[in-house]
Amino acid sequence: MARSVAPPHVLNISDLRRLAKRRLPRVVFDYIDGGADTEITLRDNVKAYEELTFRPRGAVAIPSTDLKTTILGAQLDLPFILAPVGSTRLFYPNGEVLAARAAGKAGTAYVLSTLSGTPMEQVRAATNGPAWYQVYLCGGRDASVKMLKRAKAAGFTALVVTIDTGVPGLRERDLRNGIKELLGRGISGLPYLGQMITRPAWIAGMLADGGLMKFPNVLLPSGPMPYADVGKTLEESVVCWDDLSWIRDLWDGKIVVKGVHTAEDAERVVAEGADALVVSNHGGRQLDGVPGSIRSLPEVVSAVGNRIEVLVDGGIRNGGDVVKALALGARGVLVGRAYAYGLSAAGEPGVTRAIEILRAGIVRTMKLLGVASVREINRSYIDVPAGWLPGDTRN
Ligand SMILES: Cc1cc2nc3c(=O)[nH]c(=O)nc-3n(C[C@H](O)[C@H](O)[C@H](O)COP(=O)(O)O)c2cc1C
């Protein structure tokens, strides 16, 4: 383990966040850390987990715990996977490759964002675990057909179709810090050079990594999509329900729909023939004012039943949060910032450390709860606040 992320220096995800803040210029740190508008949803993603409390069984010896599970038919050693995170290469040179490799070594899946800075073939080759591809239909259906064929040929086994990004959320920190200038014109275009000067290691890495001004997996007629075009392109290519059936016809692998909040949308996802869904508010980066995603999970689980797998993401910062999500009926969870902070702090060892913090936290929580296998975790291990469960009339 790299010394910089070893215990007792780094004991939890907040420690990795602190190191990330120290290594990154503010414009990049805030891009990861921030959310939309007044960040109500960003905060509630974390706060909602604090409202769920455990109901442990005492006097139970759990000599070993089993964290293995299957998600979308893939055998995983952990009940969490790495969420799609765009522009990862801005956090650390070769970021997508390093994160994918760390996921594979830990026995879990990696989801590559459409908005990534590394050719998808290189990322797929970096991991010996499952790799899934997150889809935005940038450039419309023609460009997307080519992208999906490429993903299939590269060996991505599932598509994660994100349905909550019809327009990018208003991330005020990004606007104030000048992220658009950074992404559009490179380091030299940044209006606030002061924040860069104090981050020489990040600048050196960024320059050595080649500047990152394009998305090599979005091939428009003019070539790879430039960073500057992201907002416009997303607005022009909103993923709608008829796109889902179009994707279903085109893609013979698994399909996950990410960005579900309600029973109604969950029903629609099932009807469209998806294999799984993710209850997600995009880490509080899109519509501010929706509840912390774990609050929406019971409604969706109750609507879907066993018909397809239900995953959740948003606000997971420790192993106990993962256990709570499983107890509320999630098949597994996705983690975004938890690993993005690790990557930003220290590259691959940072991602490995983030994964290890979560894994060890799940094991410890299970032993203290008195449950031996993640498949045995159920509602009886938590107390759910009044009003969270459908049909609950306690409040
Ligand atoms: C910096 C950053 C970039 C993201 N980029 C994408 C993306 O390109 N596509 C996507 O579907 N979700 C994206 N997300 C959302 C994550 O997949 C995930 O839903 C979210 O991070 C979960 O919340 P958490 O960060 O609290 O774990 C991004 C999240 C972050 C923090």
PDB file of C-alpha atoms in Angstrom, residues 40-55 79-81 260 278-284 290-298 301 310-338 358 362 365 377 381-385 388:
ATOM      1  CA  ILE A  40     -29.676  20.132  -1.029  1.00  0.00           C
ATOM      2  CA  THR A  41     -29.737  16.730  -2.733  1.00  0.00           C
ATOM      3  CA  LEU A  42     -25.958  16.338  -2.533  1.00  0.00           C
ATOM      4  CA  ARG A  43     -26.141  16.766   1.248  1.00  0.00           C
ATOM      5  CA  ASP A  44     -29.274  14.669   1.652  1.00  0.00           C
ATOM      6  CA  ASN A  45     -27.638  11.714  -0.137  1.00  0.00           C
ATOM      7  CA  VAL A  46     -25.270  11.451   2.826  1.00  0.00           C
ATOM      8  CA  LYS A  47     -27.645  12.626   5.569  1.00  0.00           C
ATOM      9  CA  ALA A  48     -30.345  10.100   4.669  1.00  0.00           C
ATOM     10  CA  TYR A  49     -28.006   7.216   5.534  1.00  0.00           C
ATOM     11  CA  GLU A  50     -27.532   8.717   9.000  1.00  0.00           C
ATOM     12  CA  GLU A  51     -31.274   8.429   9.600  1.00  0.00           C
ATOM     13  CA  LEU A  52     -31.202   4.656   9.106  1.00  0.00           C
ATOM     14  CA  THR A  53     -30.093   2.830  12.225  1.00  0.00           C
ATOM     15  CA  PHE A  54     -29.010  -0.761  12.815  1.00  0.00           C
ATOM     16  CA  ARG A  55     -30.722  -3.564  14.753  1.00  0.00           C
ATOM     17  CA  PRO A  79     -21.526  -5.910  -3.315  1.00  0.00           C
ATOM     18  CA  PHE A  80     -20.401  -2.546  -4.720  1.00  0.00           C
ATOM     19  CA  ILE A  81     -19.063  -1.464  -8.091  1.00  0.00           C
ATOM     20  CA  VAL A 260     -34.739   6.184 -11.554  1.00  0.00           C
ATOM     21  CA  VAL A 278     -30.126   2.218 -10.562  1.00  0.00           C
ATOM     22  CA  VAL A 279     -32.016   4.425  -8.130  1.00  0.00           C
ATOM     23  CA  SER A 280     -29.834   7.477  -8.553  1.00  0.00           C
ATOM     24  CA  ASN A 281     -29.892  11.267  -8.553  1.00  0.00           C
ATOM     25  CA  HIS A 282     -26.478  11.427 -10.206  1.00  0.00           C
ATOM     26  CA  GLY A 283     -24.787  12.134  -6.908  1.00  0.00           C
ATOM     27  CA  GLY A 284     -26.815  15.330  -6.413  1.00  0.00           C
ATOM     28  CA  VAL A 290     -34.981  15.393  -5.104  1.00  0.00           C
ATOM     29  CA  PRO A 291     -34.565  13.293  -1.957  1.00  0.00           C
ATOM     30  CA  GLY A 292     -31.387  11.492  -0.988  1.00  0.00           C
ATOM     31  CA  SER A 293     -31.503   8.439  -3.250  1.00  0.00           C
ATOM     32  CA  ILE A 294     -31.697   5.879  -0.422  1.00  0.00           C
ATOM     33  CA  ARG A 295     -35.057   7.433   0.547  1.00  0.00           C
ATOM     34  CA  SER A 296     -36.442   6.536  -2.909  1.00  0.00           C
ATOM     35  CA  LEU A 297     -35.168   2.966  -2.804  1.00  0.00           C
ATOM     36  CA  PRO A 298     -38.088   1.367  -0.852  1.00  0.00           C
ATOM     37  CA  VAL A 301     -37.979  -1.980  -4.673  1.00  0.00           C
ATOM     38  CA  VAL A 310     -32.404  -2.870  -8.264  1.00  0.00           C
ATOM     39  CA  LEU A 311     -29.171  -1.022  -7.496  1.00  0.00           C
ATOM     40  CA  VAL A 312     -28.712   2.321  -5.774  1.00  0.00           C
ATOM     41  CA  ASP A 313     -26.051   5.012  -5.645  1.00  0.00           C
ATOM     42  CA  GLY A 314     -25.453   8.393  -4.037  1.00  0.00           C
ATOM     43  CA  GLY A 315     -23.886   9.255  -0.694  1.00  0.00           C
ATOM     44  CA  ILE A 316     -22.125   5.980   0.070  1.00  0.00           C
ATOM     45  CA  ARG A 317     -19.110   6.870   2.209  1.00  0.00           C
ATOM     46  CA  ASN A 318     -18.569   3.796   4.386  1.00  0.00           C
ATOM     47  CA  GLY A 319     -19.234   0.078   4.608  1.00  0.00           C
ATOM     48  CA  GLY A 320     -22.183   0.605   6.933  1.00  0.00           C
ATOM     49  CA  ASP A 321     -23.937   2.617   4.194  1.00  0.00           C
ATOM     50  CA  VAL A 322     -23.542  -0.321   1.802  1.00  0.00           C
ATOM     51  CA  VAL A 323     -25.064  -2.690   4.371  1.00  0.00           C
ATOM     52  CA  LYS A 324     -27.991  -0.301   4.919  1.00  0.00           C
ATOM     53  CA  ALA A 325     -28.690  -0.160   1.178  1.00  0.00           C
ATOM     54  CA  LEU A 326     -28.641  -3.969   0.949  1.00  0.00           C
ATOM     55  CA  ALA A 327     -30.943  -4.171   3.982  1.00  0.00           C
ATOM     56  CA  LEU A 328     -33.432  -1.912   2.184  1.00  0.00           C
ATOM     57  CA  GLY A 329     -33.509  -4.279  -0.773  1.00  0.00           C
ATOM     58  CA  ALA A 330     -30.733  -3.160  -3.144  1.00  0.00           C
ATOM     59  CA  ARG A 331     -28.952  -5.956  -4.954  1.00  0.00           C
ATOM     60  CA  GLY A 332     -25.767  -3.898  -4.878  1.00  0.00           C
ATOM     61  CA  VAL A 333     -24.570  -0.303  -4.903  1.00  0.00           C
ATOM     62  CA  LEU A 334     -22.425   1.985  -7.030  1.00  0.00           C
ATOM     63  CA  VAL A 335     -19.839   4.313  -5.554  1.00  0.00           C
ATOM     64  CA  GLY A 336     -18.712   7.504  -7.298  1.00  0.00           C
ATOM     65  CA  ARG A 337     -16.960  10.083  -5.153  1.00  0.00           C
ATOM     66  CA  ALA A 338     -15.608   7.536  -2.676  1.00  0.00           C
ATOM     67  CA  LEU A 358     -15.503   0.109   2.117  1.00  0.00           C
ATOM     68  CA  ILE A 362     -18.860  -4.012   5.338  1.00  0.00           C
ATOM     69  CA  THR A 365     -20.550  -4.061  10.202  1.00  0.00           C
ATOM     70  CA  ILE A 377     -28.857  -9.033   4.920  1.00  0.00           C
ATOM     71  CA  TYR A 381     -31.212  -5.508  10.439  1.00  0.00           C
ATOM     72  CA  ILE A 382     -32.239  -1.845  10.251  1.00  0.00           C
ATOM     73  CA  ASP A 383     -34.817   0.525  11.657  1.00  0.00           C
ATOM     74  CA  VAL A 384     -36.451   2.568   8.924  1.00  0.00           C
ATOM     75  CA  PRO A 385     -37.785   6.030   9.820  1.00  0.00           C
ATOM     76  CA  TRP A 388     -39.891   5.841   4.223  1.00  0.00           C
TER      77      TRP A 388
END
